[in-house]
Structures are given as structure tokens and as C-alpha cells.
CSV table of C-alpha atoms in Angstrom, one decimal:
chain,number,residue,atom,x,y,z
C,1,MET,CA,-10.4,11.3,-44.1
C,2,SER,CA,-10.0,7.5,-44.6
C,3,LYS,CA,-9.7,5.3,-41.6
C,4,PRO,CA,-6.2,4.0,-40.9
C,5,ILE,CA,-5.6,0.4,-42.1
C,6,ARG,CA,-5.5,-2.1,-39.3
C,7,TRP,CA,-2.4,-4.1,-40.3
C,8,THR,CA,-1.7,-7.6,-39.3
C,9,LEU,CA,1.6,-9.5,-39.5
C,10,LYS,CA,0.2,-11.4,-42.6
C,11,SER,CA,-1.1,-8.3,-44.4
C,12,ILE,CA,1.9,-6.2,-43.8
C,13,ALA,CA,4.2,-9.0,-45.0
C,14,LYS,CA,2.1,-9.2,-48.2
C,15,GLU,CA,2.2,-5.5,-48.7
C,16,LEU,CA,6.0,-5.4,-48.4
C,17,GLY,CA,6.4,-8.5,-50.5
C,18,VAL,CA,8.3,-10.5,-47.8
C,19,SER,CA,7.5,-13.5,-45.7
C,20,ASN,CA,5.7,-13.4,-42.4
C,21,ALA,CA,8.8,-14.8,-40.7
C,22,THR,CA,10.9,-11.9,-42.1
C,23,VAL,CA,8.6,-9.3,-40.6
C,24,SER,CA,8.5,-11.2,-37.3
C,25,ASN,CA,12.3,-11.5,-37.2
C,26,ALA,CA,12.7,-7.8,-37.8
C,27,PHE,CA,10.8,-7.0,-34.7
C,28,ASN,CA,11.6,-10.0,-32.4
C,29,ARG,CA,14.8,-11.7,-33.7
C,30,PRO,CA,17.1,-9.0,-35.2
C,31,ASP,CA,20.0,-11.4,-35.3
C,32,GLN,CA,18.2,-13.3,-38.1
C,33,LEU,CA,18.5,-10.4,-40.5
C,34,SER,CA,21.2,-8.1,-41.7
C,35,ALA,CA,21.2,-4.7,-40.1
C,36,LYS,CA,20.4,-3.0,-43.4
C,37,ARG,CA,17.5,-5.3,-44.3
C,38,ARG,CA,16.0,-5.0,-40.8
C,39,GLU,CA,16.2,-1.2,-40.9
C,40,ALA,CA,14.5,-1.1,-44.3
C,41,ILE,CA,11.6,-3.3,-43.1
C,42,LEU,CA,11.1,-1.4,-39.8
C,43,ASN,CA,11.1,1.9,-41.7
C,44,ALA,CA,8.6,0.6,-44.2
C,45,CYS,CA,6.4,-0.7,-41.4
C,46,LYS,CA,6.6,2.6,-39.6
C,47,GLU,CA,5.5,4.6,-42.7
C,48,LEU,CA,2.5,2.3,-43.1
C,49,GLY,CA,1.6,2.6,-39.4
C,50,TYR,CA,2.5,-1.0,-38.4
C,51,TYR,CA,4.4,-1.2,-35.1
C,52,GLY,CA,4.9,-4.9,-34.6
C,53,PRO,CA,3.1,-8.2,-34.0
C,54,ASN,CA,0.1,-8.2,-31.6
C,55,LYS,CA,1.6,-8.3,-28.1
C,56,ALA,CA,-1.6,-9.5,-26.6
C,57,ALA,CA,-1.7,-12.5,-28.9
C,58,GLN,CA,1.9,-13.2,-28.2
C,59,SER,CA,1.3,-13.0,-24.4
C,60,LEU,CA,-1.7,-15.4,-24.6
C,61,ARG,CA,0.5,-17.9,-26.5
C,62,ASN,CA,3.4,-17.9,-24.1
C,63,GLY,CA,1.5,-17.1,-20.9
C,64,THR,CA,3.7,-14.2,-20.0
C,65,PHE,CA,2.4,-10.6,-20.0
C,66,ASN,CA,5.1,-8.6,-18.2
C,67,ILE,CA,2.3,-7.0,-16.1
C,68,VAL,CA,2.0,-7.3,-12.3
C,69,ALA,CA,-1.3,-6.3,-10.6
C,70,LEU,CA,-0.6,-4.2,-7.5
C,71,VAL,CA,-3.5,-4.9,-5.2
C,72,LEU,CA,-4.1,-1.9,-2.9
C,73,PRO,CA,-6.0,-2.1,0.4
C,74,ASP,CA,-8.4,0.6,-0.6
C,75,SER,CA,-9.5,2.5,-3.7
C,76,VAL,CA,-6.8,3.6,-6.1
C,77,GLU,CA,-7.9,7.3,-5.8
C,78,TYR,CA,-7.3,7.2,-2.1
C,79,MET,CA,-4.1,5.2,-2.1
C,80,VAL,CA,-2.2,7.3,-4.6
C,81,SER,CA,-2.7,10.3,-2.4
C,82,ASP,CA,-1.3,8.5,0.7
C,83,PRO,CA,2.4,9.3,1.2
C,84,VAL,CA,3.2,5.9,2.7
C,85,ALA,CA,1.5,4.0,-0.1
C,86,SER,CA,3.2,6.3,-2.7
C,87,SER,CA,6.6,5.6,-1.2
C,88,PHE,CA,5.9,1.9,-1.4
C,89,MET,CA,4.8,2.1,-5.0
C,90,ARG,CA,8.0,4.0,-5.9
C,91,GLY,CA,10.0,1.1,-4.5
C,92,VAL,CA,8.0,-1.4,-6.5
C,93,THR,CA,8.2,0.5,-9.8
C,94,SER,CA,11.9,1.2,-9.4
C,95,VAL,CA,12.6,-2.5,-9.7
C,96,LEU,CA,9.8,-3.6,-12.1
C,97,GLU,CA,10.6,-0.9,-14.7
C,98,LYS,CA,14.2,-1.9,-14.8
C,99,ASN,CA,13.1,-5.4,-15.7
C,100,GLY,CA,10.6,-4.4,-18.4
C,101,ILE,CA,7.6,-5.2,-16.2
C,102,ASN,CA,4.5,-2.9,-16.1
C,103,ILE,CA,2.3,-2.4,-13.2
C,104,LEU,CA,-1.5,-2.4,-13.0
C,105,LEU,CA,-3.1,-0.7,-9.9
C,106,PHE,CA,-6.0,-2.7,-8.6
C,107,SER,CA,-8.5,-1.5,-6.0
C,108,GLY,CA,-8.9,-3.4,-2.8
C,109,ASN,CA,-12.6,-2.6,-3.0
C,110,SER,CA,-13.1,-4.5,-6.3
C,111,ASP,CA,-15.5,-7.4,-6.3
C,112,ASN,CA,-13.0,-10.1,-7.5
C,113,LEU,CA,-9.8,-10.7,-9.5
C,114,ASN,CA,-11.6,-12.1,-12.5
C,115,ASN,CA,-11.2,-9.0,-14.6
C,116,VAL,CA,-7.4,-9.1,-14.5
C,117,VAL,CA,-6.3,-12.6,-13.5
C,118,ASP,CA,-5.9,-13.9,-17.0
C,119,PHE,CA,-3.8,-10.9,-18.2
C,120,VAL,CA,-1.2,-10.5,-15.4
C,121,ASP,CA,1.8,-12.6,-14.3
C,122,GLY,CA,0.8,-12.3,-10.7
C,123,PHE,CA,0.0,-10.1,-7.8
C,124,ILE,CA,1.8,-7.9,-5.3
C,125,CYS,CA,-0.7,-7.2,-2.5
C,126,TYR,CA,0.0,-4.1,-0.4
C,127,GLY,CA,-1.9,-4.6,2.8
C,128,ARG,CA,-5.0,-6.6,3.4
C,129,PRO,CA,-7.7,-5.5,0.9
C,130,ARG,CA,-10.9,-4.0,2.3
C,131,ASN,CA,-12.9,-6.7,0.4
C,132,ASN,CA,-12.1,-9.9,2.1
C,133,ALA,CA,-13.3,-11.9,-0.9
C,134,LEU,CA,-10.1,-10.8,-2.7
C,135,VAL,CA,-8.0,-12.3,0.2
C,136,GLU,CA,-9.8,-15.6,-0.3
C,137,GLN,CA,-9.1,-15.5,-4.1
C,138,LEU,CA,-5.4,-14.6,-3.5
C,139,LYS,CA,-5.0,-17.7,-1.3
C,140,THR,CA,-5.9,-20.0,-4.2
C,141,VAL,CA,-5.1,-18.1,-7.5
C,142,SER,CA,-2.6,-20.0,-9.6
C,143,LYS,CA,-0.5,-16.9,-10.3
C,144,HIS,CA,2.5,-15.9,-8.1
C,145,VAL,CA,1.5,-13.7,-5.1
C,146,VAL,CA,3.6,-11.6,-2.8
C,147,THR,CA,1.8,-10.0,0.2
C,148,ILE,CA,2.9,-7.1,2.3
C,149,ASP,CA,2.1,-6.6,6.0
C,150,PHE,CA,-0.1,-9.7,6.1
C,151,ASP,CA,0.3,-13.4,5.3
C,152,ILE,CA,-2.0,-15.8,3.4
C,153,ALA,CA,0.2,-18.9,3.6
C,154,ARG,CA,1.6,-18.3,0.1
C,155,ASN,CA,5.1,-18.2,1.6
C,156,ALA,CA,6.2,-15.0,-0.1
C,157,SER,CA,5.7,-11.9,2.1
C,158,VAL,CA,7.3,-8.7,3.3
C,159,ASN,CA,6.5,-7.3,6.7
C,160,ILE,CA,7.5,-5.2,9.6
C,161,ASN,CA,6.6,-6.3,13.1
C,162,ASN,CA,3.7,-3.9,13.5
C,163,GLU,CA,2.6,-5.3,16.8
C,164,GLN,CA,6.1,-5.0,18.4
C,165,ALA,CA,6.7,-1.6,16.9
C,166,SER,CA,3.4,-0.3,18.3
C,167,TYR,CA,4.1,-1.8,21.7
C,168,GLU,CA,7.5,0.0,21.8
C,169,ILE,CA,6.0,3.4,20.9
C,170,ALA,CA,3.2,3.0,23.3
C,171,LYS,CA,5.6,2.0,26.1
C,172,HIS,CA,7.6,5.1,25.3
C,173,VAL,CA,4.7,7.6,25.5
C,174,LEU,CA,3.1,6.1,28.6
C,175,HIS,CA,4.5,7.5,31.8
C,176,ASN,CA,2.4,6.2,34.7
C,177,GLN,CA,-0.9,4.6,35.7
C,178,SER,CA,-2.6,8.0,35.9
C,179,ASP,CA,-2.2,8.8,32.2
C,180,LYS,CA,-5.5,9.4,30.4
C,181,VAL,CA,-5.1,7.7,27.1
C,182,ALA,CA,-7.0,8.0,23.8
C,183,ILE,CA,-6.3,5.9,20.6
C,184,LEU,CA,-7.1,7.3,17.2
C,185,GLY,CA,-7.3,4.1,15.2
C,186,LEU,CA,-7.3,3.7,11.4
C,187,ARG,CA,-9.9,1.3,9.9
C,188,LEU,CA,-10.5,-0.7,13.1
C,189,LEU,CA,-14.0,-1.3,11.9
C,190,ASP,CA,-15.1,-2.7,8.5
C,191,GLU,CA,-17.3,0.4,8.1
C,192,ASN,CA,-16.7,3.6,6.3
C,193,VAL,CA,-17.6,5.8,9.3
C,194,LEU,CA,-15.8,8.0,11.9
C,195,CYS,CA,-17.0,6.8,15.3
C,196,ARG,CA,-15.9,5.5,18.7
C,197,VAL,CA,-15.3,1.8,18.9
C,198,TYR,CA,-17.5,0.2,21.5
C,199,GLU,CA,-17.7,-3.4,22.7
C,200,HIS,CA,-20.8,-4.1,20.6
C,201,HIS,CA,-18.8,-3.5,17.4
C,202,GLU,CA,-17.7,-6.7,15.8
C,203,PHE,CA,-14.4,-6.4,14.0
C,204,GLU,CA,-11.8,-8.8,12.9
C,205,THR,CA,-8.9,-8.9,15.3
C,206,GLY,CA,-6.8,-10.6,12.8
C,207,GLN,CA,-4.0,-9.8,10.4
C,208,SER,CA,-5.0,-6.3,9.3
C,209,ILE,CA,-2.2,-3.7,10.0
C,210,SER,CA,-4.6,-1.7,12.3
C,211,HIS,CA,-5.3,-4.7,14.5
C,212,GLN,CA,-1.7,-5.7,14.7
C,213,ARG,CA,-0.9,-2.2,16.0
C,214,LEU,CA,-3.9,-2.2,18.4
C,215,ARG,CA,-2.6,-5.4,19.9
C,216,GLY,CA,0.8,-3.7,20.5
C,217,TYR,CA,-0.8,-0.7,22.2
C,218,GLN,CA,-3.0,-3.0,24.4
C,219,ARG,CA,0.0,-5.0,25.5
C,220,ALA,CA,1.8,-1.8,26.6
C,221,LEU,CA,-1.3,-0.4,28.3
C,222,SER,CA,-1.8,-3.7,30.2
C,223,GLU,CA,1.8,-3.7,31.5
C,224,ALA,CA,1.3,-0.1,32.6
C,225,ASN,CA,-2.0,-1.0,34.3
C,226,ILE,CA,-3.9,1.6,32.2
C,227,THR,CA,-7.4,0.9,31.0
C,228,VAL,CA,-8.7,2.7,28.0
C,229,ALA,CA,-12.5,3.1,28.0
C,230,ASP,CA,-14.5,2.2,24.9
C,231,ASP,CA,-15.3,5.9,24.2
C,232,ARG,CA,-11.6,6.7,24.1
C,233,ILE,CA,-10.9,4.5,21.0
C,234,TRP,CA,-11.9,6.1,17.6
C,235,ASN,CA,-12.3,4.5,14.2
C,236,ILE,CA,-11.1,6.8,11.5
C,237,PRO,CA,-12.0,5.4,8.0
C,238,GLU,CA,-9.0,6.8,6.2
C,239,SER,CA,-5.7,8.4,7.0
C,240,SER,CA,-6.5,11.9,5.9
C,241,GLU,CA,-6.6,15.5,7.3
C,242,ARG,CA,-10.4,15.7,6.7
C,243,PHE,CA,-11.4,12.8,8.9
C,244,ALA,CA,-8.5,13.1,11.4
C,245,SER,CA,-9.3,16.7,12.2
C,246,ILE,CA,-12.9,15.8,13.1
C,247,ALA,CA,-11.7,13.1,15.4
C,248,ALA,CA,-9.1,15.4,16.9
C,249,LYS,CA,-11.7,18.0,17.8
C,250,GLU,CA,-13.8,15.3,19.4
C,251,VAL,CA,-11.0,13.7,21.4
C,252,LEU,CA,-9.6,17.1,22.6
C,253,SER,CA,-13.1,18.2,23.8
C,254,ALA,CA,-13.6,15.0,25.8
C,255,SER,CA,-13.9,15.3,29.6
C,256,PRO,CA,-11.5,14.6,31.1
C,257,ARG,CA,-9.3,15.5,28.2
C,258,PRO,CA,-6.6,12.9,27.4
C,259,ASN,CA,-3.0,13.7,28.1
C,260,VAL,CA,-1.8,10.9,25.8
C,261,ILE,CA,-3.1,10.3,22.3
C,262,ILE,CA,-1.7,7.3,20.4
C,263,CYS,CA,-2.3,7.6,16.6
C,264,MET,CA,-2.1,4.8,14.1
C,265,SER,CA,-0.6,7.0,11.4
C,266,ASP,CA,1.5,10.2,11.1
C,267,LEU,CA,-1.2,12.0,9.1
C,268,ILE,CA,-3.7,11.4,11.9
C,269,ALA,CA,-1.1,12.5,14.5
C,270,LEU,CA,-0.2,15.7,12.6
C,271,ALA,CA,-3.9,16.7,12.2
C,272,THR,CA,-4.3,16.2,16.0
C,273,MET,CA,-1.3,18.3,16.7
C,274,ARG,CA,-2.6,21.1,14.5
C,275,GLU,CA,-5.9,21.1,16.4
C,276,ALA,CA,-4.1,21.0,19.8
C,277,ILE,CA,-2.0,24.1,18.7
C,278,LYS,CA,-5.2,25.9,17.7
C,279,GLN,CA,-6.6,25.2,21.2
C,280,ASP,CA,-3.3,26.5,22.8
C,281,ILE,CA,-2.6,23.0,24.3
C,282,LYS,CA,1.1,22.6,25.0
C,283,ILE,CA,2.3,19.5,23.1
C,284,GLY,CA,4.9,17.5,24.9
C,285,GLU,CA,3.8,19.0,28.3
C,286,GLU,CA,0.0,19.0,28.6
C,287,LEU,CA,-0.4,16.5,25.8
C,288,ARG,CA,1.8,13.8,24.5
C,289,ILE,CA,1.2,12.5,20.9
C,290,VAL,CA,2.8,9.8,18.9
C,291,GLY,CA,2.2,8.6,15.3
C,292,PHE,CA,3.3,5.7,13.0
C,293,ASP,CA,5.0,5.6,9.6
C,294,GLY,CA,7.8,8.2,9.6
C,295,ILE,CA,6.7,10.4,6.7
C,296,ASP,CA,8.8,13.4,5.8
C,297,GLU,CA,6.2,15.9,7.2
C,298,ALA,CA,6.5,14.4,10.6
C,299,ALA,CA,10.2,15.2,10.8
C,300,ARG,CA,9.6,18.8,9.6
C,301,PHE,CA,6.7,19.6,11.9
C,302,VAL,CA,7.2,21.8,15.0
C,303,PRO,CA,7.3,20.2,17.5
C,304,ARG,CA,8.7,17.2,15.8
C,305,LEU,CA,6.5,14.1,16.0
C,306,THR,CA,7.5,11.0,17.8
C,307,THR,CA,6.8,8.1,15.4
C,308,ILE,CA,7.8,4.7,14.2
C,309,HIS,CA,9.8,5.1,11.0
C,310,GLN,CA,9.3,2.3,8.5
C,311,ASN,CA,11.1,2.4,5.1
C,312,SER,CA,8.1,1.9,2.8
C,313,GLN,CA,10.2,2.4,-0.3
C,314,GLU,CA,12.5,-0.4,0.8
C,315,LYS,CA,9.5,-2.6,1.4
C,316,GLY,CA,8.4,-2.0,-2.2
C,317,VAL,CA,11.9,-2.8,-3.5
C,318,ILE,CA,12.0,-6.1,-1.6
C,319,ALA,CA,8.4,-7.0,-2.6
C,320,ALA,CA,9.2,-6.5,-6.3
C,321,GLU,CA,12.5,-8.4,-6.1
C,322,LEU,CA,10.7,-11.3,-4.3
C,323,PHE,CA,8.1,-11.3,-7.1
C,324,ILE,CA,10.7,-11.5,-9.8
C,325,SER,CA,12.8,-14.2,-8.1
C,326,LYS,CA,9.7,-16.2,-7.3
C,327,GLU,CA,11.3,-17.1,-4.0
C,328,GLU,CA,9.0,-18.4,-1.3
C,329,LYS,CA,10.1,-16.8,1.8
C,330,THR,CA,9.0,-14.2,4.4
C,331,GLN,CA,11.2,-11.2,4.8
C,332,GLU,CA,11.0,-8.8,7.7
C,333,VAL,CA,12.0,-5.1,7.3
C,334,SER,CA,13.5,-3.2,10.2
C,335,TYR,CA,11.9,-0.1,11.8
C,336,GLU,CA,13.1,2.6,14.1
C,337,LEU,CA,11.5,4.5,17.0
C,338,GLU,CA,12.2,8.2,16.2
C,339,ILE,CA,11.7,10.3,19.3
C,340,GLY,CA,10.6,13.9,18.8
C,341,ALA,CA,9.4,16.7,21.1
C,342,SER,CA,5.7,15.6,20.8
C,343,SER,CA,6.1,13.0,23.5
């Protein structure tokens, strides 16, 4: 079998016996040809296996690629399985696709942006990437950048007030000074390990979502005059059933056992509730549990989980619209404390 011919604009025009401009107009400027002539040229091109001028070359010439890199905080494999991230991506793609813009998923563990920066129109960055070098590049890259849930002084960001939301849910679940509290944190440490967080651990108490939430919890705890010991704060490397179940078993076997567990995600909270049910611990009475995110499963679970509901899909829509408009502004999305029977 002979190899297919790799047609160019010049070679296909020569084959059809027309000018380069005529072929180009058939694909890019239909108003320059009669409908009959355009249809004849397109049909002839299709039969020969030519589907139009090289888009990459066109993009390089005009500097527009109709591609946005969506920078994820972690690996693509992990993030596409996360219900909160998936909801955000639905919001982003619902806007971009309508505007003929494609999306490139980019891992927050990547070494740098160099592999894609010359072939995208800009970046939508969903949460602070695990690799801080990417954050530094995003601060200075010449392309348009929109950040979500953190700021890099690029003046285009979408956020919820994670610290205030966490303060409110912690204040709700704390009843009195005698409460024994544990916190199941998500990526508090820049280490891919499940462990307790002790004073000797060095971690950035900066703009990451987890540290914003931790500050909110700590403010509520301070107001309630409750001290949480180092061995009662856990670092969970990812929001998954696998890691959360291990942490839940540890925290529920601690002595004295906590009667309040504050979780940084609904997935972590739900795994903890499942483990508590296995141990015949009465949720809402012997143990109060709260989560964060407002995923659908949290509303369906029995007992229903108390959580902060954030509209992740709306955040995605706003981020995409902000990218397209090129507006330089910070937009805050509302959240809601949803009280269930778990607290």
C-alpha cells in the first residue's frame, strides 16, 4: 500500500489547477468564492485527503492558538478523578467550547511551562500547583493568566473565602471547651505522605487552599479556647478513600478518642464516617464530623454530612469568562454552610 501524499496548500493548488489563494479562500474566506466553486474545491480536496491549510503554521503567524492550558494543582490522573476538580472543569469547558477554544490539561507536578507556553493563548490555574516553580513562572509569563483559589498579583482571579468558610463550619461544630478535636488536613505538608503534623514540620502557611482552611479552623478553635495537640492534626496527601480510610482508622483509635473531627474535604469526611459506622460509633452524638466542598455524595449519605458547599462549576464558568474577556479583576464566589445530621 502506498503512503498517503502529504499535501500542502501549494501542492494541492497545483494539483487542482487553481491558485494558492483560491484554495485558501475556500477554507478560510468563503465569501470570496461562489458557493458552487467553493463546494467543488472542498470536495476535490476531500477526495485527495487534504483538509485545509496547516493550522499550526497559521497560529504561529498570528500568535493565536485557540488553546488554553488548564494548570491543575496535582497530576492529571489524580485530578480528573476528583469530583470537585471535575465539576470545575465542566464549568470551564462549557464556556471555552462555545467560543471555539480547546483545553490542554497540564499537571501541577510538571517541571516548568516551557513545553506548552509557546503553543497556548494563556493559562487558567486551578489551585496552587504542587511544584512552586510553576507559580514563579506564572507570575512573569507574558501570556494571560487567571488563577483560582490563590493570587499571584496578576489581577485576574476567582476565589471563595476559604478561611472564613472554614471558620464558620468549625465554629458550628465546636460546642464547648471540653471538645476533643482532630483535624484531617489535605496536603498541609509538601510531602506525599500520610502522617501527623508536628511542630518540627516546615510547611508554607501561605496561599494554598489547605492553609487558608487551617487558619479558619485555628481562629474558631482559639475563640473557643480549645487547643489541638500536634498529634491530632493529620496530613493526608490526596483527597481519596484509600488514604482517608487509613487516617480515619488512626484518628478513631486514638486515646482519648476525638468527639469532633474537622475534615478538609467531603471525601475525607465520608471515609471517616464509613469507618465510624463500622466501629458502631454514633455519628452526630458520640462523634461530630464536618467536611468541605458540597459534593453530591455528601448530601446523599446517611447521616447527611455537614459541609461548606462551594459551586465549583460556577467557579469554572467565571474563570473561563474572565480569561476570554481579559479583564483584570478578582471575583469572589459565594459559599453556603449546609448543616446535616453529622454535626
